[in-house]
XYZ file of C-alpha atoms in Angstrom:
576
model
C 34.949 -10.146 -126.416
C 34.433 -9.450 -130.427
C 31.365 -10.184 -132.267
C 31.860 -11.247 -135.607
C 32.089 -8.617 -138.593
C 29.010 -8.277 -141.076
C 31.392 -9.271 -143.464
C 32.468 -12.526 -141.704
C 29.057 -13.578 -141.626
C 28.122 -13.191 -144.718
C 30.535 -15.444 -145.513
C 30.041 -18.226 -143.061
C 26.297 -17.849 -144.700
C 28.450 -18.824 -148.058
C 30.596 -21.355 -146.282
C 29.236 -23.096 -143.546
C 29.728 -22.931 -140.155
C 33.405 -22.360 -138.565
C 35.147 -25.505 -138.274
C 34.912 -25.314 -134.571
C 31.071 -25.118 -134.904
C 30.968 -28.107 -136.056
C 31.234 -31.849 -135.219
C 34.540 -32.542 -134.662
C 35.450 -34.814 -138.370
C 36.907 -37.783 -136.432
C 33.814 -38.338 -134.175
C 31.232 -41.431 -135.291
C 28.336 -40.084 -136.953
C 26.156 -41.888 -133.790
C 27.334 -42.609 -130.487
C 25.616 -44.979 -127.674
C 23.306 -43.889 -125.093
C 24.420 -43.346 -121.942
C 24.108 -46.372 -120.163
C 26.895 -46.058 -117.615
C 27.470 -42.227 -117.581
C 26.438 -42.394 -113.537
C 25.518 -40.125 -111.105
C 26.808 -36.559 -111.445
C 28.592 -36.618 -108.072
C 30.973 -40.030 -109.149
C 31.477 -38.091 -112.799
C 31.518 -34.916 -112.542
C 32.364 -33.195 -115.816
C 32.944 -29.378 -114.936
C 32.963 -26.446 -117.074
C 34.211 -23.644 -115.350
C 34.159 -20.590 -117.256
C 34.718 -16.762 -116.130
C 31.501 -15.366 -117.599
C 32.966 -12.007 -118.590
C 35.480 -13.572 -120.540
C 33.374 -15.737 -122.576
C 30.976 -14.830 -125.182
C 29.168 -11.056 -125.345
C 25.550 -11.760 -125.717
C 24.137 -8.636 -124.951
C 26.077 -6.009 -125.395
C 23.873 -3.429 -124.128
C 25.011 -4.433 -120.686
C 28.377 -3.900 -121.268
C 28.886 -0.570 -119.173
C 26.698 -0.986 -116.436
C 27.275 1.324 -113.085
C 29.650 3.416 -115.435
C 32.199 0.585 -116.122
C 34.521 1.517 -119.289
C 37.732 -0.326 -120.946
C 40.875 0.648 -122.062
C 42.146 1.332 -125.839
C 45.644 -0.433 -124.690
C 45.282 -4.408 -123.569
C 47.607 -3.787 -120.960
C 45.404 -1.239 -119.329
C 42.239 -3.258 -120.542
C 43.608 -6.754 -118.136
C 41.340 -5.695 -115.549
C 38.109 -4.610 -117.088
C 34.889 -5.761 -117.686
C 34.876 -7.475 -121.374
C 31.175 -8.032 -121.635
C 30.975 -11.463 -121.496
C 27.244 -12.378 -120.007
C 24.705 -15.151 -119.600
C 22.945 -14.384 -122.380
C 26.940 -15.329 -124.236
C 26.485 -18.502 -122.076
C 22.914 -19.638 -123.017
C 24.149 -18.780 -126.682
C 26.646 -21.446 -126.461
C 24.419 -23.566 -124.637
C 21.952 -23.823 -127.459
C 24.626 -24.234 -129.999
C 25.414 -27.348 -128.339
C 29.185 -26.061 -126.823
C 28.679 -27.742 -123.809
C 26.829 -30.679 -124.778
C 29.833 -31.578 -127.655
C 32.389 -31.801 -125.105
C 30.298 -33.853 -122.683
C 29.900 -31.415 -119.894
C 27.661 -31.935 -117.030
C 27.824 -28.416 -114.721
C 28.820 -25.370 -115.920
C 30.461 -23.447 -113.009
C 30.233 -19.566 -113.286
C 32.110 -16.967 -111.898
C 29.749 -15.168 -108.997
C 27.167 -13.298 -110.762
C 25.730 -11.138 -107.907
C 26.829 -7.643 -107.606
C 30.137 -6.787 -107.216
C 31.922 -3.186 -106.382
C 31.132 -0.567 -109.263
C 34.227 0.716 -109.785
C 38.052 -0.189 -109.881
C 40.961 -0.204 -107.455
C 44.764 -0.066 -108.127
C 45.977 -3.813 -109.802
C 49.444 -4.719 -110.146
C 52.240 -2.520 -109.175
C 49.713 0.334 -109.954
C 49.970 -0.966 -113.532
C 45.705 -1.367 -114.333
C 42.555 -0.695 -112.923
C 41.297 -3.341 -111.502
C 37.328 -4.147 -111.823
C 35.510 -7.170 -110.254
C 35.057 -9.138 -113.624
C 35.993 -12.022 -111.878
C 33.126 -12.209 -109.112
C 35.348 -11.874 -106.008
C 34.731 -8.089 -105.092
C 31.259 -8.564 -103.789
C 29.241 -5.861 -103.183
C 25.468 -6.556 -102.665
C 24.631 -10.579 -102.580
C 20.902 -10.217 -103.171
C 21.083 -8.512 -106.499
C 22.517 -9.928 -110.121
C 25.735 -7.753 -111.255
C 24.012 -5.707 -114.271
C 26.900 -6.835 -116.460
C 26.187 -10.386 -116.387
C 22.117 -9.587 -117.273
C 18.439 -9.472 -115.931
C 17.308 -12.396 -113.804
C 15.390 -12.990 -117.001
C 18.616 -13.835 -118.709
C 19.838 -15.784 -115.476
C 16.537 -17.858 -115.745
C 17.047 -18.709 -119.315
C 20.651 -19.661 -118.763
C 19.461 -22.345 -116.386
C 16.563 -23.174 -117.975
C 18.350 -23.893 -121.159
C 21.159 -26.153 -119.524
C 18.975 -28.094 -117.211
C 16.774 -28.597 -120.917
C 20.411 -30.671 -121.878
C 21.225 -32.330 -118.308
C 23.695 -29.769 -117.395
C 23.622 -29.127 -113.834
C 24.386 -25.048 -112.919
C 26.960 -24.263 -110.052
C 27.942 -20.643 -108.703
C 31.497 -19.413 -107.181
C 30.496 -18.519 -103.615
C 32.535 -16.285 -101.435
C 31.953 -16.092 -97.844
C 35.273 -14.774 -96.331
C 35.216 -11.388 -97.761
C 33.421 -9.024 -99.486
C 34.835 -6.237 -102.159
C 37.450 -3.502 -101.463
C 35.990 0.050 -100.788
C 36.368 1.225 -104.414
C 35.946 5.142 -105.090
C 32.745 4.669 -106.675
C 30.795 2.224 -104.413
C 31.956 4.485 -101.624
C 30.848 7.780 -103.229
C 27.210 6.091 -103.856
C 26.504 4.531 -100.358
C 29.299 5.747 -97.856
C 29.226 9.412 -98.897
C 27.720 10.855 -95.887
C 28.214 13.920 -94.503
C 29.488 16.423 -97.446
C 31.330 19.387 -97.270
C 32.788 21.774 -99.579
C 36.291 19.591 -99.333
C 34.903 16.169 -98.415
C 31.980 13.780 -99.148
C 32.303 10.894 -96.114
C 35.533 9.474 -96.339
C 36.124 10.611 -100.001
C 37.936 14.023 -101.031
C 36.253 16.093 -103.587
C 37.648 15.350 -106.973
C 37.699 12.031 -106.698
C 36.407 11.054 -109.762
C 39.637 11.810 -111.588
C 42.018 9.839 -109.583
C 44.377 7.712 -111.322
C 46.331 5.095 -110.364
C 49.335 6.983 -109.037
C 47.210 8.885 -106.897
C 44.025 6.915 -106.163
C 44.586 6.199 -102.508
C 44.774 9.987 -101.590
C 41.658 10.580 -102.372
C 40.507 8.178 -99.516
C 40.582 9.400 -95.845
C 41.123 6.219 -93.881
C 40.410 7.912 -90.632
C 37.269 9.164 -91.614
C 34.276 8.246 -89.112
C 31.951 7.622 -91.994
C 33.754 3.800 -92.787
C 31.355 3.340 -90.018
C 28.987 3.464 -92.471
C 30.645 0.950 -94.737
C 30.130 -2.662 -93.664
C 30.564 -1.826 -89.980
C 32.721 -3.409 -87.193
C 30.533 -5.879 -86.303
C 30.675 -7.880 -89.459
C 34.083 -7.385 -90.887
C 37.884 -6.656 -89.499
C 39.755 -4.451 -91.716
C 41.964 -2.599 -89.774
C 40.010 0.664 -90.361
C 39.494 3.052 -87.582
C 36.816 1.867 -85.533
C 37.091 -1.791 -86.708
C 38.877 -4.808 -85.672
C 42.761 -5.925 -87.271
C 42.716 -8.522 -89.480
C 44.460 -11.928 -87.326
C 47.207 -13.521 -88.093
C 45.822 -17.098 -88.613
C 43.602 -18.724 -91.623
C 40.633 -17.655 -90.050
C 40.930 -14.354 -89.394
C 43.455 -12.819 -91.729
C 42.734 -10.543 -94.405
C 43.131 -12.305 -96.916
C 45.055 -10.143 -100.084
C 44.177 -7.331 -97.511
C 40.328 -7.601 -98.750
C 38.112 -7.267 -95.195
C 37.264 -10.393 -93.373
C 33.931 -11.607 -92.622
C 32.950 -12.448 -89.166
C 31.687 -15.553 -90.226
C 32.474 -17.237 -86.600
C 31.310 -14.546 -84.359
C 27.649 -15.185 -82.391
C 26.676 -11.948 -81.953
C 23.415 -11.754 -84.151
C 23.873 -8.320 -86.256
C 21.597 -5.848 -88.266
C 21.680 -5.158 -92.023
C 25.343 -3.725 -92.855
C 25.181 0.362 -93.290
C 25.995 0.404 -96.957
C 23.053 -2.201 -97.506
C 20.487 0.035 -95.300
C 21.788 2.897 -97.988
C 21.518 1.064 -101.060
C 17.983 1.573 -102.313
C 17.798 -1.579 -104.574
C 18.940 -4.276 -102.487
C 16.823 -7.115 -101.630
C 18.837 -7.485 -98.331
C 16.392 -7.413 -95.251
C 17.162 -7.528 -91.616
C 16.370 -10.855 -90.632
C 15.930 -11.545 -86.382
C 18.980 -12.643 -84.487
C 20.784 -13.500 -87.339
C 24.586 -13.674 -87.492
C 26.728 -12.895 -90.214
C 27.050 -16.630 -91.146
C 23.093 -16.179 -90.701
C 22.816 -13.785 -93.366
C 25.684 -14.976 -95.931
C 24.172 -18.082 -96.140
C 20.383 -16.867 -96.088
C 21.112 -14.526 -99.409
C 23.473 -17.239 -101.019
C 20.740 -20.169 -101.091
C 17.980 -17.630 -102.215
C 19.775 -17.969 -105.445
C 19.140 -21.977 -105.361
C 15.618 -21.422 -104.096
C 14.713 -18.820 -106.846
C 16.353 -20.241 -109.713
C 17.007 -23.741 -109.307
C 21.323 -23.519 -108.785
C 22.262 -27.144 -108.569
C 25.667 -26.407 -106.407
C 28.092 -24.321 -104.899
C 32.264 -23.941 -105.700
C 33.247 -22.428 -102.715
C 36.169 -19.881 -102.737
C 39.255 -19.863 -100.339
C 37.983 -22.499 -98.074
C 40.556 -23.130 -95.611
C 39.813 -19.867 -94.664
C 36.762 -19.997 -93.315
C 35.206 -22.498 -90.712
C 34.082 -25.810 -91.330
C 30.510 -24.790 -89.017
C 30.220 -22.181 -91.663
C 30.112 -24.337 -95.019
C 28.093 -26.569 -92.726
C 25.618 -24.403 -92.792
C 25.543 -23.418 -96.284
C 25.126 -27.093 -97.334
C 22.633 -27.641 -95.157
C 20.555 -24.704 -96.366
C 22.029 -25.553 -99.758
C 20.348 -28.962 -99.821
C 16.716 -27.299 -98.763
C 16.753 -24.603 -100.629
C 17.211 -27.016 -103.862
C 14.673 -29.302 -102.420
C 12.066 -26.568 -102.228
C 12.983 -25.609 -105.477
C 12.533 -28.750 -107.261
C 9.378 -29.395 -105.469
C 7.906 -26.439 -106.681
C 9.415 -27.164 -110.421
C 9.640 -30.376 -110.927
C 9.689 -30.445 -114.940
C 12.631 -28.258 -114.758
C 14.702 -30.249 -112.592
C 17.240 -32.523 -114.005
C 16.422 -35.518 -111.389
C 16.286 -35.642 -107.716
C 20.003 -35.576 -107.101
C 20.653 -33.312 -103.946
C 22.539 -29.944 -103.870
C 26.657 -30.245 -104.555
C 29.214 -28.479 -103.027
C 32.722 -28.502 -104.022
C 35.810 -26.048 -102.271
C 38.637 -24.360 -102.850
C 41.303 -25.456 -100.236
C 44.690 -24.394 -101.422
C 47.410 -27.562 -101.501
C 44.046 -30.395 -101.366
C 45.226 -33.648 -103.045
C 42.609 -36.213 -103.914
C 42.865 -37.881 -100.171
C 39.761 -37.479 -97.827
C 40.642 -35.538 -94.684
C 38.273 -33.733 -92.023
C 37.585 -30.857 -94.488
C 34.829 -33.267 -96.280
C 32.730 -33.564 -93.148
C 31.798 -29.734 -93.723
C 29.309 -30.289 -96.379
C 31.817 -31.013 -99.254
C 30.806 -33.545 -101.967
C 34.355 -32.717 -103.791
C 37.181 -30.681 -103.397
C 39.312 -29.185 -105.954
C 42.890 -31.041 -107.027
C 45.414 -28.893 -106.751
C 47.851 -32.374 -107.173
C 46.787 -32.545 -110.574
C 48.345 -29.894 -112.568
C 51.866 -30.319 -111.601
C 51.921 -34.011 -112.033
C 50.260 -33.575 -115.905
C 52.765 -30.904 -116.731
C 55.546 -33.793 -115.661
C 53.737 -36.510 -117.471
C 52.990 -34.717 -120.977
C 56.623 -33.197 -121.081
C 57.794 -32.030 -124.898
C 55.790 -35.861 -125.598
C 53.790 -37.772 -123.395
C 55.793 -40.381 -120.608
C 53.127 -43.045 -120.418
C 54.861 -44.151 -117.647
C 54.247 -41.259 -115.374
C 51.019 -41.313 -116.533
C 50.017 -45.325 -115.138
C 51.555 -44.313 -111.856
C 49.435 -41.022 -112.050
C 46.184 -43.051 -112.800
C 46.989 -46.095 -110.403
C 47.395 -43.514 -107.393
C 44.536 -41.859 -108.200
C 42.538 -44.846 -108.886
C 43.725 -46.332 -105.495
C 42.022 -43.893 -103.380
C 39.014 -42.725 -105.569
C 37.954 -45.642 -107.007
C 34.489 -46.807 -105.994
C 33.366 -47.335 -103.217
C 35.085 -44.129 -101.873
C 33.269 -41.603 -100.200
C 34.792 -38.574 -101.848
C 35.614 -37.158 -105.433
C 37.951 -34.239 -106.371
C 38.167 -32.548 -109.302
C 41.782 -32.236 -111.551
C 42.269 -29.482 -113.755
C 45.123 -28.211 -116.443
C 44.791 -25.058 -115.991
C 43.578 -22.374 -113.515
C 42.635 -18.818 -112.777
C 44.448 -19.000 -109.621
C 47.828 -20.971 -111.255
C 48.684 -21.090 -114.729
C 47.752 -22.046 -117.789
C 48.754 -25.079 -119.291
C 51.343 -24.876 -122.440
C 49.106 -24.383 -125.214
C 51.333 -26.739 -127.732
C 50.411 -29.882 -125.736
C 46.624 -30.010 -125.278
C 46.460 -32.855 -127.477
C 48.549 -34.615 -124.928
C 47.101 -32.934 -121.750
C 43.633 -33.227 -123.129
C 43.978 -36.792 -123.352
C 45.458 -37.300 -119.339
C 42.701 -35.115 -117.941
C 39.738 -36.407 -119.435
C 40.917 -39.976 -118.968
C 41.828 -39.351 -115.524
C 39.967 -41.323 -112.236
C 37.957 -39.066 -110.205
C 36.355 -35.733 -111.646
C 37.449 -33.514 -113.912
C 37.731 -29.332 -114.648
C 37.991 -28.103 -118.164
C 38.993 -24.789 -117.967
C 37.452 -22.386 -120.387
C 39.498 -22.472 -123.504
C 42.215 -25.103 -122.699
C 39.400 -27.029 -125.228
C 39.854 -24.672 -127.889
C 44.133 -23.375 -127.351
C 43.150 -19.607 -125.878
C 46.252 -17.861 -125.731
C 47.345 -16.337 -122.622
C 46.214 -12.780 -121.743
C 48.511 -9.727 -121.215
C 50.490 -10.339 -117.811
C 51.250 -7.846 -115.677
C 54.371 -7.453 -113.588
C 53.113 -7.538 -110.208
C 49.627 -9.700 -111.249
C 50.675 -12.608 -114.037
C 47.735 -14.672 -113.331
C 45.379 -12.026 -115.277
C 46.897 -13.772 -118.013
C 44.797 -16.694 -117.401
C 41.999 -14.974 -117.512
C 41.961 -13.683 -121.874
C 39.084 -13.635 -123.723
C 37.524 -16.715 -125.106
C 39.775 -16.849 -128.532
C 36.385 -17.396 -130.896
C 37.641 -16.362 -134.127
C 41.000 -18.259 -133.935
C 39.983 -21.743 -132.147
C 42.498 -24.709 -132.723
C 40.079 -27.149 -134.149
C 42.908 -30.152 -133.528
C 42.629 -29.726 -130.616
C 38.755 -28.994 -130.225
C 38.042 -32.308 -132.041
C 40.415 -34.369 -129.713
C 38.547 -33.008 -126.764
C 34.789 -33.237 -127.485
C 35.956 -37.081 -128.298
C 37.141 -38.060 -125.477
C 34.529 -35.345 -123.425
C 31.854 -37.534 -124.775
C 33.748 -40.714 -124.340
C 33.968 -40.084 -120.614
C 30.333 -38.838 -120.070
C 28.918 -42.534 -121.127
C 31.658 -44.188 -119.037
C 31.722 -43.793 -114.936
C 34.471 -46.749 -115.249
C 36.569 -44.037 -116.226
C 35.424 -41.461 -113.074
C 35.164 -44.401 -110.481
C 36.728 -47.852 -111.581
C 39.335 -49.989 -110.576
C 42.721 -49.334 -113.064
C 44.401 -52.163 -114.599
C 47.555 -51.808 -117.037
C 47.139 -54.117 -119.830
C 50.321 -53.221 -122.280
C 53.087 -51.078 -122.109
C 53.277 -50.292 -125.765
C 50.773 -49.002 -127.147
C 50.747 -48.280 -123.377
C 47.083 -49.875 -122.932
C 44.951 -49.702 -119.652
C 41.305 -50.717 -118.313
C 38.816 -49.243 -116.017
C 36.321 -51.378 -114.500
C 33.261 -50.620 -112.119
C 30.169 -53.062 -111.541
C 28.442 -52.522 -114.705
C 30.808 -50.435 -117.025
C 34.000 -51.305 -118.505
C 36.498 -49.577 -120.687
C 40.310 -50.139 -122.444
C 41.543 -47.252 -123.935
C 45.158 -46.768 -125.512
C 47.733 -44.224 -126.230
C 50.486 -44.136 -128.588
C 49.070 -46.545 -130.898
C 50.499 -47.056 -134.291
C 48.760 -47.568 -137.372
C 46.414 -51.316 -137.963
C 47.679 -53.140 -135.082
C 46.313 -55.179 -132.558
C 44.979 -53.809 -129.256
C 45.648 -55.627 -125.762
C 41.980 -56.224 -124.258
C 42.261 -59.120 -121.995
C 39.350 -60.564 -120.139
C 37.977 -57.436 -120.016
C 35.629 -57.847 -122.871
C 34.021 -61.685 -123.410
C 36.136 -63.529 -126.433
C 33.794 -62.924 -129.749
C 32.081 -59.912 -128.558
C 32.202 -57.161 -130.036
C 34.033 -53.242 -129.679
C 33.623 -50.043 -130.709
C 36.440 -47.593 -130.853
C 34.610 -44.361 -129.960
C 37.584 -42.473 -131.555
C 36.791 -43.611 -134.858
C 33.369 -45.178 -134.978
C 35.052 -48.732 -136.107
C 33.888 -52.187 -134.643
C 35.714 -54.824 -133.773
C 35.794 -58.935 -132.539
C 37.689 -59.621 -129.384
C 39.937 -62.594 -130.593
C 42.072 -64.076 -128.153
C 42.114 -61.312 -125.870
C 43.099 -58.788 -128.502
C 41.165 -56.576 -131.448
C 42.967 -55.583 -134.746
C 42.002 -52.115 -135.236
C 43.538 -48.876 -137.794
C 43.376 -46.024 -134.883
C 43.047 -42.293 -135.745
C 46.370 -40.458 -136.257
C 47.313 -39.596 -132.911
C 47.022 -43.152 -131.876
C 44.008 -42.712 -129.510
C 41.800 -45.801 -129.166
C 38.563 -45.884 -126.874
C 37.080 -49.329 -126.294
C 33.725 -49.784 -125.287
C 31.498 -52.714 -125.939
C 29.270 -52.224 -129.059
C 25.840 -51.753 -128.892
């Protein structure tokens, strides 16, 4: 993350604001109101941005618990950047989020994670828990993303626009045992060689080395989480399994999540002096994950949950966390009701690796939504080298098929991932265009709306390249344009989320989505002043508005003449 240069600003005080702060030149100076946007859960439109990576707010947060970077950006992959929510509530009040239609912002965890680093790669970078999923202390807000101040603004200032707030949530594992989380609460009892289950000189290990300065045999891990609420394989504590359940997953330790046996405050958290964590009676370890999670929702008003690695925990677990999901928001709302959005009940959507958009047993768990992991694949095949309309009817017919309303389930389809790949950055015109016209809910991922070039990708960890800084002074405003468009387009239209599909031309390949009470055509590929295929779908003499262009139109005999923008985009929606 850069801030601008003194010099930059002075002249964007000479210039104007950067093209990609402003309204995209295409867009209609007015648009409608949003008559048919619908509920949240039938169209959800889902920012999900990793927080570091975004915007640096306050930078005076930048090296909390001793964090540092790198001069070299291969070394720097794995660092804290210093991306924050007072970045996020920047961009909020800029109107980011409300340009490209979003309705939730999901966040990378923001709780604490483990201070220091462990080995990344093929012992190629030091590896910090920018990303959320090394979780240290769930009671207390990491100090790089801000105060709980800055946390209440953030929400504050998106519920003030309609945008709904949703954390990452991890309940199958906590952090690793990092050098300098162990040396400040497992570093019990010192000698002139040792400290716990550290070796003196730790602090200069490297990455060649790291590991040797850890005694694995030490009796002190006792002290870390303890046996009774994680395997690790440690001495003294249960092997990971071999099944979803149980396995370590990417060798992090396992939570207990399914065991009965109620359990007291891990050690590390009786050692830790600022934790909020108290020993609650008979609890379990589900009892206690889900008791510090939802004090998040009950103190600051989180509208929903993504939950992390799903099929890897059990369903009675995320049962649970909905449950006390859904009350804790209650309470909250009650309690601030001019700060809620509207009475819409807590939202939960997972991460269960391979989930297409069908509903199976998984849903029953609590899950409003699950992510699409069909999606990607199918929109790489679709927008090729240049977009094959034909893949892309059989891609919206099959998804209309199953999530069109009244179905009981959404998903949500993304082009690019954390966890998979980013999506080639010459075709977001394209891709933009068969994601955000897509049935069901969508994902934009944090810079596929602006082109952000990959990252640096290590050998033995290419997905860090997913994961670059938000590419601010360099934005591709083609592309930024196209997608606040058709971002907007989609927010006043739940025909798009939840109606039935209809193919209406082949060339320009022309389609319609229809639900009660809304009622869309939209077409690709279309050339210059022609005439667009509408059907019944609009009454004969009413008329259009192409939401692309801002132009009107009369619907004579089943058709409107209309001079699209460039690209050939045409969104049809009845005028007001």
């Amino acid at each position: 993350m850069t801030l601008r240069t003194l010099a930059l600003a002075a002249a964007l005080a000479l210039s104007g604001p950067p093209v990609w702060a402003q309204s995209p030149a295409t867009a209609p100076a007015a648009a409608p109101a949003a008559a048919h946007a619908g509920s949240f859960a039938d169209n959800p439109i889902v920012y999900f941005v990793i927080t570091d990576r975004f915007l640096d707010g306050n930078p005076a947060n930048d090296h909390s618990y001793g964090r540092t970077r790198e001069a070299k950006p291969a070394d720097d992959v794995g660092t804290f950047h210093g991306g924050d929510l007072a970045g996020l509530t920047r961009k909020l009040k800029d109107g980011w989020f409300q340009d490209l239609g979003v309705n939730a912002i999901w966040i990378t965890a923001p709780y604490e994670q483990a201070h220091g680093w462990v080995v990344g790669g093929n012992k190629e970078f030091k590896h910090y828990a920018y990303h959320g999923y090394f979780a240290l202390d769930y009671t207390r807000l990491d100090q790089n993303m801000g105060t709980e101040d800055e946390l209440r603004a953030f929400v504050a200032a998106a519920h003030a626009q309609g945008i709904r707030v949703l954390f990452d949530v991890v309940m199958n594992h906590p952090g690793y045992g990092d050098l300098r989380s162990l040396s400040e609460y497992v570093n019990q009892p010192k000698t002139d060689k040792k400290a716990g289950v550290l070796w003196a000189g730790w602090e200069q290990a490297t990455l060649r080395d790291y590991h040797s300065y850890i005694d694995y045999n030490d009796p002190a891990w006792l002290q870390w989480w303890g046996p009774d609420w994680i395997r690790s394989g440690l001495r003294g504590y249960t092997e990971g399994g071999r099944d979803d359940l149980t396995m370590q997953l990417a060798y992090l330790p396992d939570f207990k999540t399914e065991s009965p046996k109620p359990v007291d405050l891990p050690p590390l958290l009786q050692h830790k002096p600022d934790t909020h964590a108290k020993a609650l009676p008979n609890a379990t370890v589900r009892d206690y994950l889900v008791s510090w999670l939802t004090q998040w929702v009950r103190d600051y008003g989180i509208d929903g949950f993504r939950a992390d690695t799903v099929k890897h925990v059990e369903p009675a677990s995320w049962a649970a966390l909905k449950a006390a999901g859904v009350q804790a928001l209650a309470d909250w709302k009650a309690a601030h009701p001019k700060e809620a959005i509207d009475n819409a009940p807590f939202w939960m959507t997972g991460e269960y690796w391979g989930q297409g958009i069908e509903r199976n047993a998984i849903y029953d768990a609590g899950f409003d939504n699950m992510i699409n992991f069909d999606f990607q694949d199918r929109a790489r095949e679709a927008v090729g080298t240049s977009l094959d309309t034909a893949k892309v009817d059989r891609l919206y017919s099959d998804y209309a098929k199953v999530l069109a309303a009244p179905a009981r389930h959404n998903v949500l389809s993304y082009l690019s991932s954390h966890d998979t790949a980013l999506f080639d950055r010459s075709r977001l015109v394209d891709a933009g265009s068969v994601l955000l016209l897509a049935p069901g809910g969508v994902q934009i991922f944090y810079g596929d709306e602006t082109a952000r070039p990959p990252g640096y990708a290590p050998s033995g960890d290419k997905q860090q390249a997913t994961r670059s800084d938000m590419n601010w002074d360099a934005v591709d405003s083609t592309v930024l344009s196209h997608w606040r468009t058709l971002g907007r387009f989609r927010a006043r239209h739940v025909a798009l989320a939840r109606g039935v599909h209809a193919k209406l031309a082949d060339a320009p390949y022309t389609f319609s989505r229809i639900t009660a009470d809304d009622r869309v055509v939209v077409a690709l590929g279309a050339a210059a002043a022609r005439k667009i295929v509408v059907g019944n779908v609009f009454p004969e003499g009413s008329t259009v508005r192409d939401a692309y262009t801002g132009a009107t139109a009369r619907v004579t005999g089943g058709a409107v003449a209309l001079t699209p923008q460039t690209n050939g985009v045409v969104l049809l929606e009845a005028a007001p």
